[in-house]
Amino acid sequence: LFMDTSYLREKANCLRNEMNHIWGAIFIMGGGAIGFSIIAEKTLLIYFYIIAGFFWTIVFFNAYFTKRTELTKILDKLKKGEI
């Protein structure tokens, strides 16, 4: 019983850590895409960076909310004591 609770707490901590890294990546990729989109001179490479930035931002948002859903389930288990 104690080991299960300890395991779930550690897993929740790991998920929170991953979510923080993903959140940082979202800001870097999204900010880069927005930054490139306001540059005056646009080349084909800049357009590629803009599209890639927005694509990866969407991918990271999906990963973030997938981790958030998993973390919420773990926290509900810990709260209810279903271990």
PDB file of N, CA and C in Angstrom:
ATOM      1  N   LEU A   1       0.830  -1.197   0.000  1.00  0.00           N
ATOM      2  CA  LEU A   1       0.000   0.000   0.000  1.00  0.00           C
ATOM      3  C   LEU A   1       0.870   1.255   0.000  1.00  0.00           C
ATOM      4  N   PHE A   2       1.852   1.327   0.883  1.00  0.00           N
ATOM      5  CA  PHE A   2       2.727   2.497   0.938  1.00  0.00           C
ATOM      6  C   PHE A   2       3.552   2.631  -0.335  1.00  0.00           C
ATOM      7  N   MET A   3       4.017   1.486  -0.862  1.00  0.00           N
ATOM      8  CA  MET A   3       4.832   1.533  -2.069  1.00  0.00           C
ATOM      9  C   MET A   3       4.019   2.051  -3.248  1.00  0.00           C
ATOM     10  N   ASP A   4       2.755   1.655  -3.358  1.00  0.00           N
ATOM     11  CA  ASP A   4       1.906   2.131  -4.434  1.00  0.00           C
ATOM     12  C   ASP A   4       1.714   3.643  -4.340  1.00  0.00           C
ATOM     13  N   THR A   5       1.488   4.148  -3.137  1.00  0.00           N
ATOM     14  CA  THR A   5       1.318   5.588  -2.952  1.00  0.00           C
ATOM     15  C   THR A   5       2.610   6.314  -3.293  1.00  0.00           C
ATOM     16  N   SER A   6       3.717   5.773  -2.850  1.00  0.00           N
ATOM     17  CA  SER A   6       5.016   6.381  -3.136  1.00  0.00           C
ATOM     18  C   SER A   6       5.287   6.394  -4.640  1.00  0.00           C
ATOM     19  N   TYR A   7       4.961   5.292  -5.297  1.00  0.00           N
ATOM     20  CA  TYR A   7       5.154   5.205  -6.748  1.00  0.00           C
ATOM     21  C   TYR A   7       4.300   6.243  -7.474  1.00  0.00           C
ATOM     22  N   LEU A   8       3.028   6.353  -7.085  1.00  0.00           N
ATOM     23  CA  LEU A   8       2.140   7.303  -7.745  1.00  0.00           C
ATOM     24  C   LEU A   8       2.589   8.744  -7.508  1.00  0.00           C
ATOM     25  N   ARG A   9       3.060   9.032  -6.316  1.00  0.00           N
ATOM     26  CA  ARG A   9       3.561  10.382  -6.037  1.00  0.00           C
ATOM     27  C   ARG A   9       4.791  10.700  -6.890  1.00  0.00           C
ATOM     28  N   GLU A  10       5.684   9.741  -7.015  1.00  0.00           N
ATOM     29  CA  GLU A  10       6.879   9.947  -7.832  1.00  0.00           C
ATOM     30  C   GLU A  10       6.519  10.104  -9.303  1.00  0.00           C
ATOM     31  N   LYS A  11       5.569   9.305  -9.754  1.00  0.00           N
ATOM     32  CA  LYS A  11       5.120   9.413 -11.148  1.00  0.00           C
ATOM     33  C   LYS A  11       4.480  10.775 -11.388  1.00  0.00           C
ATOM     34  N   ALA A  12       3.699  11.261 -10.435  1.00  0.00           N
ATOM     35  CA  ALA A  12       3.086  12.584 -10.559  1.00  0.00           C
ATOM     36  C   ALA A  12       4.160  13.668 -10.622  1.00  0.00           C
ATOM     37  N   ASN A  13       5.200  13.545  -9.815  1.00  0.00           N
ATOM     38  CA  ASN A  13       6.298  14.512  -9.858  1.00  0.00           C
ATOM     39  C   ASN A  13       7.010  14.493 -11.202  1.00  0.00           C
ATOM     40  N   CYS A  14       7.226  13.316 -11.747  1.00  0.00           N
ATOM     41  CA  CYS A  14       7.865  13.199 -13.060  1.00  0.00           C
ATOM     42  C   CYS A  14       6.995  13.823 -14.151  1.00  0.00           C
ATOM     43  N   LEU A  15       5.695  13.572 -14.081  1.00  0.00           N
ATOM     44  CA  LEU A  15       4.784  14.155 -15.068  1.00  0.00           C
ATOM     45  C   LEU A  15       4.781  15.677 -14.980  1.00  0.00           C
ATOM     46  N   ARG A  16       4.787  16.214 -13.764  1.00  0.00           N
ATOM     47  CA  ARG A  16       4.838  17.673 -13.611  1.00  0.00           C
ATOM     48  C   ARG A  16       6.117  18.241 -14.207  1.00  0.00           C
ATOM     49  N   ASN A  17       7.218  17.541 -14.003  1.00  0.00           N
ATOM     50  CA  ASN A  17       8.488  17.982 -14.565  1.00  0.00           C
ATOM     51  C   ASN A  17       8.442  17.971 -16.093  1.00  0.00           C
ATOM     52  N   GLU A  18       7.914  16.898 -16.666  1.00  0.00           N
ATOM     53  CA  GLU A  18       7.780  16.816 -18.125  1.00  0.00           C
ATOM     54  C   GLU A  18       6.872  17.920 -18.653  1.00  0.00           C
ATOM     55  N   MET A  19       5.785  18.189 -17.925  1.00  0.00           N
ATOM     56  CA  MET A  19       4.867  19.236 -18.356  1.00  0.00           C
ATOM     57  C   MET A  19       5.550  20.602 -18.355  1.00  0.00           C
ATOM     58  N   ASN A  20       6.414  20.857 -17.384  1.00  0.00           N
ATOM     59  CA  ASN A  20       7.139  22.124 -17.353  1.00  0.00           C
ATOM     60  C   ASN A  20       8.064  22.263 -18.564  1.00  0.00           C
ATOM     61  N   HIS A  21       8.743  21.185 -18.925  1.00  0.00           N
ATOM     62  CA  HIS A  21       9.622  21.233 -20.096  1.00  0.00           C
ATOM     63  C   HIS A  21       8.812  21.425 -21.383  1.00  0.00           C
ATOM     64  N   ILE A  22       7.704  20.741 -21.486  1.00  0.00           N
ATOM     65  CA  ILE A  22       6.860  20.877 -22.675  1.00  0.00           C
ATOM     66  C   ILE A  22       6.305  22.292 -22.767  1.00  0.00           C
ATOM     67  N   TRP A  23       5.899  22.856 -21.622  1.00  0.00           N
ATOM     68  CA  TRP A  23       5.362  24.220 -21.615  1.00  0.00           C
ATOM     69  C   TRP A  23       6.423  25.210 -22.098  1.00  0.00           C
ATOM     70  N   GLY A  24       7.649  25.021 -21.667  1.00  0.00           N
ATOM     71  CA  GLY A  24       8.738  25.876 -22.136  1.00  0.00           C
ATOM     72  C   GLY A  24       8.954  25.739 -23.636  1.00  0.00           C
ATOM     73  N   ALA A  25       8.877  24.513 -24.134  1.00  0.00           N
ATOM     74  CA  ALA A  25       9.038  24.279 -25.569  1.00  0.00           C
ATOM     75  C   ALA A  25       7.918  24.932 -26.363  1.00  0.00           C
ATOM     76  N   ILE A  26       6.710  24.934 -25.816  1.00  0.00           N
ATOM     77  CA  ILE A  26       5.583  25.585 -26.494  1.00  0.00           C
ATOM     78  C   ILE A  26       5.883  27.067 -26.670  1.00  0.00           C
ATOM     79  N   PHE A  27       6.369  27.712 -25.620  1.00  0.00           N
ATOM     80  CA  PHE A  27       6.662  29.141 -25.717  1.00  0.00           C
ATOM     81  C   PHE A  27       7.819  29.419 -26.669  1.00  0.00           C
ATOM     82  N   ILE A  28       8.836  28.577 -26.662  1.00  0.00           N
ATOM     83  CA  ILE A  28       9.966  28.787 -27.562  1.00  0.00           C
ATOM     84  C   ILE A  28       9.541  28.619 -29.016  1.00  0.00           C
ATOM     85  N   MET A  29       8.832  27.539 -29.318  1.00  0.00           N
ATOM     86  CA  MET A  29       8.431  27.280 -30.700  1.00  0.00           C
ATOM     87  C   MET A  29       7.379  28.276 -31.181  1.00  0.00           C
ATOM     88  N   GLY A  30       6.381  28.519 -30.344  1.00  0.00           N
ATOM     89  CA  GLY A  30       5.336  29.480 -30.730  1.00  0.00           C
ATOM     90  C   GLY A  30       5.881  30.885 -30.848  1.00  0.00           C
ATOM     91  N   GLY A  31       6.731  31.275 -29.896  1.00  0.00           N
ATOM     92  CA  GLY A  31       7.328  32.607 -29.959  1.00  0.00           C
ATOM     93  C   GLY A  31       8.244  32.763 -31.155  1.00  0.00           C
ATOM     94  N   GLY A  32       8.979  31.717 -31.472  1.00  0.00           N
ATOM     95  CA  GLY A  32       9.837  31.763 -32.658  1.00  0.00           C
ATOM     96  C   GLY A  32       9.020  31.904 -33.935  1.00  0.00           C
ATOM     97  N   ALA A  33       7.926  31.172 -34.008  1.00  0.00           N
ATOM     98  CA  ALA A  33       7.071  31.257 -35.200  1.00  0.00           C
ATOM     99  C   ALA A  33       6.464  32.654 -35.326  1.00  0.00           C
ATOM    100  N   ILE A  34       6.018  33.215 -34.222  1.00  0.00           N
ATOM    101  CA  ILE A  34       5.459  34.563 -34.254  1.00  0.00           C
ATOM    102  C   ILE A  34       6.555  35.578 -34.589  1.00  0.00           C
ATOM    103  N   GLY A  35       7.726  35.394 -34.000  1.00  0.00           N
ATOM    104  CA  GLY A  35       8.842  36.292 -34.290  1.00  0.00           C
ATOM    105  C   GLY A  35       9.224  36.281 -35.761  1.00  0.00           C
ATOM    106  N   PHE A  36       9.313  35.093 -36.334  1.00  0.00           N
ATOM    107  CA  PHE A  36       9.631  35.011 -37.759  1.00  0.00           C
ATOM    108  C   PHE A  36       8.517  35.586 -38.622  1.00  0.00           C
ATOM    109  N   SER A  37       7.280  35.489 -38.156  1.00  0.00           N
ATOM    110  CA  SER A  37       6.173  35.984 -38.976  1.00  0.00           C
ATOM    111  C   SER A  37       6.123  37.506 -39.041  1.00  0.00           C
ATOM    112  N   ILE A  38       6.803  38.200 -38.108  1.00  0.00           N
ATOM    113  CA  ILE A  38       6.792  39.667 -38.166  1.00  0.00           C
ATOM    114  C   ILE A  38       8.086  40.247 -38.741  1.00  0.00           C
ATOM    115  N   ILE A  39       8.981  39.389 -39.189  1.00  0.00           N
ATOM    116  CA  ILE A  39      10.192  39.867 -39.866  1.00  0.00           C
ATOM    117  C   ILE A  39       9.776  40.467 -41.208  1.00  0.00           C
ATOM    118  N   ALA A  40      10.371  41.613 -41.554  1.00  0.00           N
ATOM    119  CA  ALA A  40       9.983  42.325 -42.774  1.00  0.00           C
ATOM    120  C   ALA A  40      10.276  41.517 -44.042  1.00  0.00           C
ATOM    121  N   GLU A  41      11.486  40.985 -44.148  1.00  0.00           N
ATOM    122  CA  GLU A  41      11.844  40.260 -45.361  1.00  0.00           C
ATOM    123  C   GLU A  41      11.631  38.770 -45.155  1.00  0.00           C
ATOM    124  N   LYS A  42      10.745  38.199 -45.938  1.00  0.00           N
ATOM    125  CA  LYS A  42      10.433  36.779 -45.788  1.00  0.00           C
ATOM    126  C   LYS A  42      10.967  36.007 -46.993  1.00  0.00           C
ATOM    127  N   THR A  43      11.664  34.946 -46.689  1.00  0.00           N
ATOM    128  CA  THR A  43      12.156  34.049 -47.731  1.00  0.00           C
ATOM    129  C   THR A  43      11.434  32.712 -47.574  1.00  0.00           C
ATOM    130  N   LEU A  44      11.725  31.821 -48.475  1.00  0.00           N
ATOM    131  CA  LEU A  44      11.116  30.495 -48.405  1.00  0.00           C
ATOM    132  C   LEU A  44      11.518  29.790 -47.107  1.00  0.00           C
ATOM    133  N   LEU A  45      12.758  29.978 -46.682  1.00  0.00           N
ATOM    134  CA  LEU A  45      13.225  29.362 -45.446  1.00  0.00           C
ATOM    135  C   LEU A  45      12.475  29.918 -44.234  1.00  0.00           C
ATOM    136  N   ILE A  46      12.215  31.215 -44.226  1.00  0.00           N
ATOM    137  CA  ILE A  46      11.467  31.827 -43.122  1.00  0.00           C
ATOM    138  C   ILE A  46      10.048  31.277 -43.083  1.00  0.00           C
ATOM    139  N   TYR A  47       9.417  31.138 -44.249  1.00  0.00           N
ATOM    140  CA  TYR A  47       8.069  30.551 -44.283  1.00  0.00           C
ATOM    141  C   TYR A  47       8.087  29.123 -43.750  1.00  0.00           C
ATOM    142  N   PHE A  48       9.136  28.376 -44.079  1.00  0.00           N
ATOM    143  CA  PHE A  48       9.255  27.018 -43.562  1.00  0.00           C
ATOM    144  C   PHE A  48       9.356  27.031 -42.041  1.00  0.00           C
ATOM    145  N   TYR A  49      10.175  27.935 -41.495  1.00  0.00           N
ATOM    146  CA  TYR A  49      10.314  28.039 -40.036  1.00  0.00           C
ATOM    147  C   TYR A  49       8.992  28.414 -39.364  1.00  0.00           C
ATOM    148  N   ILE A  50       8.232  29.304 -39.992  1.00  0.00           N
ATOM    149  CA  ILE A  50       6.945  29.711 -39.427  1.00  0.00           C
ATOM    150  C   ILE A  50       5.999  28.519 -39.367  1.00  0.00           C
ATOM    151  N   ILE A  51       5.891  27.800 -40.470  1.00  0.00           N
ATOM    152  CA  ILE A  51       4.993  26.645 -40.530  1.00  0.00           C
ATOM    153  C   ILE A  51       5.459  25.547 -39.567  1.00  0.00           C
ATOM    154  N   ALA A  52       6.762  25.282 -39.555  1.00  0.00           N
ATOM    155  CA  ALA A  52       7.296  24.258 -38.652  1.00  0.00           C
ATOM    156  C   ALA A  52       7.077  24.660 -37.196  1.00  0.00           C
ATOM    157  N   GLY A  53       7.263  25.934 -36.873  1.00  0.00           N
ATOM    158  CA  GLY A  53       7.058  26.413 -35.513  1.00  0.00           C
ATOM    159  C   GLY A  53       5.628  26.222 -35.044  1.00  0.00           C
ATOM    160  N   PHE A  54       4.678  26.591 -35.894  1.00  0.00           N
ATOM    161  CA  PHE A  54       3.278  26.409 -35.519  1.00  0.00           C
ATOM    162  C   PHE A  54       2.904  24.932 -35.436  1.00  0.00           C
ATOM    163  N   PHE A  55       3.457  24.123 -36.338  1.00  0.00           N
ATOM    164  CA  PHE A  55       3.187  22.683 -36.297  1.00  0.00           C
ATOM    165  C   PHE A  55       3.681  22.082 -34.978  1.00  0.00           C
ATOM    166  N   TRP A  56       4.937  22.365 -34.605  1.00  0.00           N
ATOM    167  CA  TRP A  56       5.487  21.810 -33.378  1.00  0.00           C
ATOM    168  C   TRP A  56       4.802  22.369 -32.144  1.00  0.00           C
ATOM    169  N   THR A  57       4.337  23.607 -32.223  1.00  0.00           N
ATOM    170  CA  THR A  57       3.573  24.160 -31.103  1.00  0.00           C
ATOM    171  C   THR A  57       2.299  23.361 -30.882  1.00  0.00           C
ATOM    172  N   ILE A  58       1.608  23.010 -31.945  1.00  0.00           N
ATOM    173  CA  ILE A  58       0.390  22.205 -31.837  1.00  0.00           C
ATOM    174  C   ILE A  58       0.713  20.812 -31.289  1.00  0.00           C
ATOM    175  N   VAL A  59       1.806  20.219 -31.764  1.00  0.00           N
ATOM    176  CA  VAL A  59       2.211  18.898 -31.279  1.00  0.00           C
ATOM    177  C   VAL A  59       2.516  18.950 -29.782  1.00  0.00           C
ATOM    178  N   PHE A  60       3.231  20.000 -29.357  1.00  0.00           N
ATOM    179  CA  PHE A  60       3.571  20.128 -27.941  1.00  0.00           C
ATOM    180  C   PHE A  60       2.347  20.417 -27.078  1.00  0.00           C
ATOM    181  N   PHE A  61       1.387  21.185 -27.607  1.00  0.00           N
ATOM    182  CA  PHE A  61       0.139  21.394 -26.866  1.00  0.00           C
ATOM    183  C   PHE A  61      -0.575  20.073 -26.637  1.00  0.00           C
ATOM    184  N   ASN A  62      -0.613  19.234 -27.665  1.00  0.00           N
ATOM    185  CA  ASN A  62      -1.234  17.921 -27.525  1.00  0.00           C
ATOM    186  C   ASN A  62      -0.519  17.085 -26.466  1.00  0.00           C
ATOM    187  N   ALA A  63       0.809  17.100 -26.496  1.00  0.00           N
ATOM    188  CA  ALA A  63       1.583  16.346 -25.500  1.00  0.00           C
ATOM    189  C   ALA A  63       1.334  16.889 -24.096  1.00  0.00           C
ATOM    190  N   TYR A  64       1.264  18.210 -23.969  1.00  0.00           N
ATOM    191  CA  TYR A  64       1.045  18.824 -22.657  1.00  0.00           C
ATOM    192  C   TYR A  64      -0.296  18.383 -22.070  1.00  0.00           C
ATOM    193  N   PHE A  65      -1.346  18.463 -22.874  1.00  0.00           N
ATOM    194  CA  PHE A  65      -2.662  18.122 -22.339  1.00  0.00           C
ATOM    195  C   PHE A  65      -2.847  16.625 -22.158  1.00  0.00           C
ATOM    196  N   THR A  66      -2.109  15.808 -22.903  1.00  0.00           N
ATOM    197  CA  THR A  66      -2.115  14.369 -22.659  1.00  0.00           C
ATOM    198  C   THR A  66      -1.490  14.071 -21.299  1.00  0.00           C
ATOM    199  N   LYS A  67      -0.360  14.722 -21.014  1.00  0.00           N
ATOM    200  CA  LYS A  67       0.288  14.549 -19.705  1.00  0.00           C
ATOM    201  C   LYS A  67      -0.599  15.088 -18.587  1.00  0.00           C
ATOM    202  N   ARG A  68      -1.293  16.193 -18.851  1.00  0.00           N
ATOM    203  CA  ARG A  68      -2.172  16.785 -17.841  1.00  0.00           C
ATOM    204  C   ARG A  68      -3.317  15.840 -17.493  1.00  0.00           C
ATOM    205  N   THR A  69      -3.885  15.193 -18.509  1.00  0.00           N
ATOM    206  CA  THR A  69      -4.954  14.226 -18.278  1.00  0.00           C
ATOM    207  C   THR A  69      -4.451  13.059 -17.441  1.00  0.00           C
ATOM    208  N   GLU A  70      -3.269  12.566 -17.758  1.00  0.00           N
ATOM    209  CA  GLU A  70      -2.683  11.457 -17.003  1.00  0.00           C
ATOM    210  C   GLU A  70      -2.402  11.865 -15.554  1.00  0.00           C
ATOM    211  N   LEU A  71      -1.886  13.080 -15.370  1.00  0.00           N
ATOM    212  CA  LEU A  71      -1.612  13.585 -14.028  1.00  0.00           C
ATOM    213  C   LEU A  71      -2.896  13.748 -13.225  1.00  0.00           C
ATOM    214  N   THR A  72      -3.948  14.222 -13.856  1.00  0.00           N
ATOM    215  CA  THR A  72      -5.238  14.378 -13.180  1.00  0.00           C
ATOM    216  C   THR A  72      -5.774  13.034 -12.712  1.00  0.00           C
ATOM    217  N   LYS A  73      -5.621  12.007 -13.529  1.00  0.00           N
ATOM    218  CA  LYS A  73      -6.068  10.667 -13.135  1.00  0.00           C
ATOM    219  C   LYS A  73      -5.288  10.157 -11.925  1.00  0.00           C
ATOM    220  N   ILE A  74      -3.987  10.386 -11.930  1.00  0.00           N
ATOM    221  CA  ILE A  74      -3.161   9.944 -10.794  1.00  0.00           C
ATOM    222  C   ILE A  74      -3.555  10.688  -9.531  1.00  0.00           C
ATOM    223  N   LEU A  75      -3.750  11.990  -9.646  1.00  0.00           N
ATOM    224  CA  LEU A  75      -4.129  12.779  -8.481  1.00  0.00           C
ATOM    225  C   LEU A  75      -5.505  12.382  -7.947  1.00  0.00           C
ATOM    226  N   ASP A  76      -6.425  12.043  -8.843  1.00  0.00           N
ATOM    227  CA  ASP A  76      -7.743  11.560  -8.396  1.00  0.00           C
ATOM    228  C   ASP A  76      -7.613  10.238  -7.648  1.00  0.00           C
ATOM    229  N   LYS A  77      -6.743   9.351  -8.134  1.00  0.00           N
ATOM    230  CA  LYS A  77      -6.506   8.078  -7.449  1.00  0.00           C
ATOM    231  C   LYS A  77      -5.946   8.318  -6.052  1.00  0.00           C
ATOM    232  N   LEU A  78      -4.978   9.222  -5.964  1.00  0.00           N
ATOM    233  CA  LEU A  78      -4.381   9.515  -4.656  1.00  0.00           C
ATOM    234  C   LEU A  78      -5.398  10.154  -3.706  1.00  0.00           C
ATOM    235  N   LYS A  79      -6.242  11.008  -4.266  1.00  0.00           N
ATOM    236  CA  LYS A  79      -7.237  11.698  -3.437  1.00  0.00           C
ATOM    237  C   LYS A  79      -8.279  10.723  -2.905  1.00  0.00           C
ATOM    238  N   LYS A  80      -8.719   9.806  -3.767  1.00  0.00           N
ATOM    239  CA  LYS A  80      -9.747   8.846  -3.360  1.00  0.00           C
ATOM    240  C   LYS A  80      -9.166   7.682  -2.554  1.00  0.00           C
ATOM    241  N   GLY A  81      -7.891   7.483  -2.667  1.00  0.00           N
ATOM    242  CA  GLY A  81      -7.268   6.365  -1.974  1.00  0.00           C
ATOM    243  C   GLY A  81      -7.436   5.052  -2.697  1.00  0.00           C
ATOM    244  N   GLU A  82      -7.657   5.095  -4.019  1.00  0.00           N
ATOM    245  CA  GLU A  82      -7.851   3.873  -4.823  1.00  0.00           C
ATOM    246  C   GLU A  82      -6.505   3.349  -5.314  1.00  0.00           C
ATOM    247  N   ILE A  83      -5.739   2.790  -4.413  1.00  0.00           N
ATOM    248  CA  ILE A  83      -4.439   2.289  -4.798  1.00  0.00           C
ATOM    249  C   ILE A  83      -4.276   0.843  -4.407  1.00  0.00           C
TER     250      ILE A  83
END
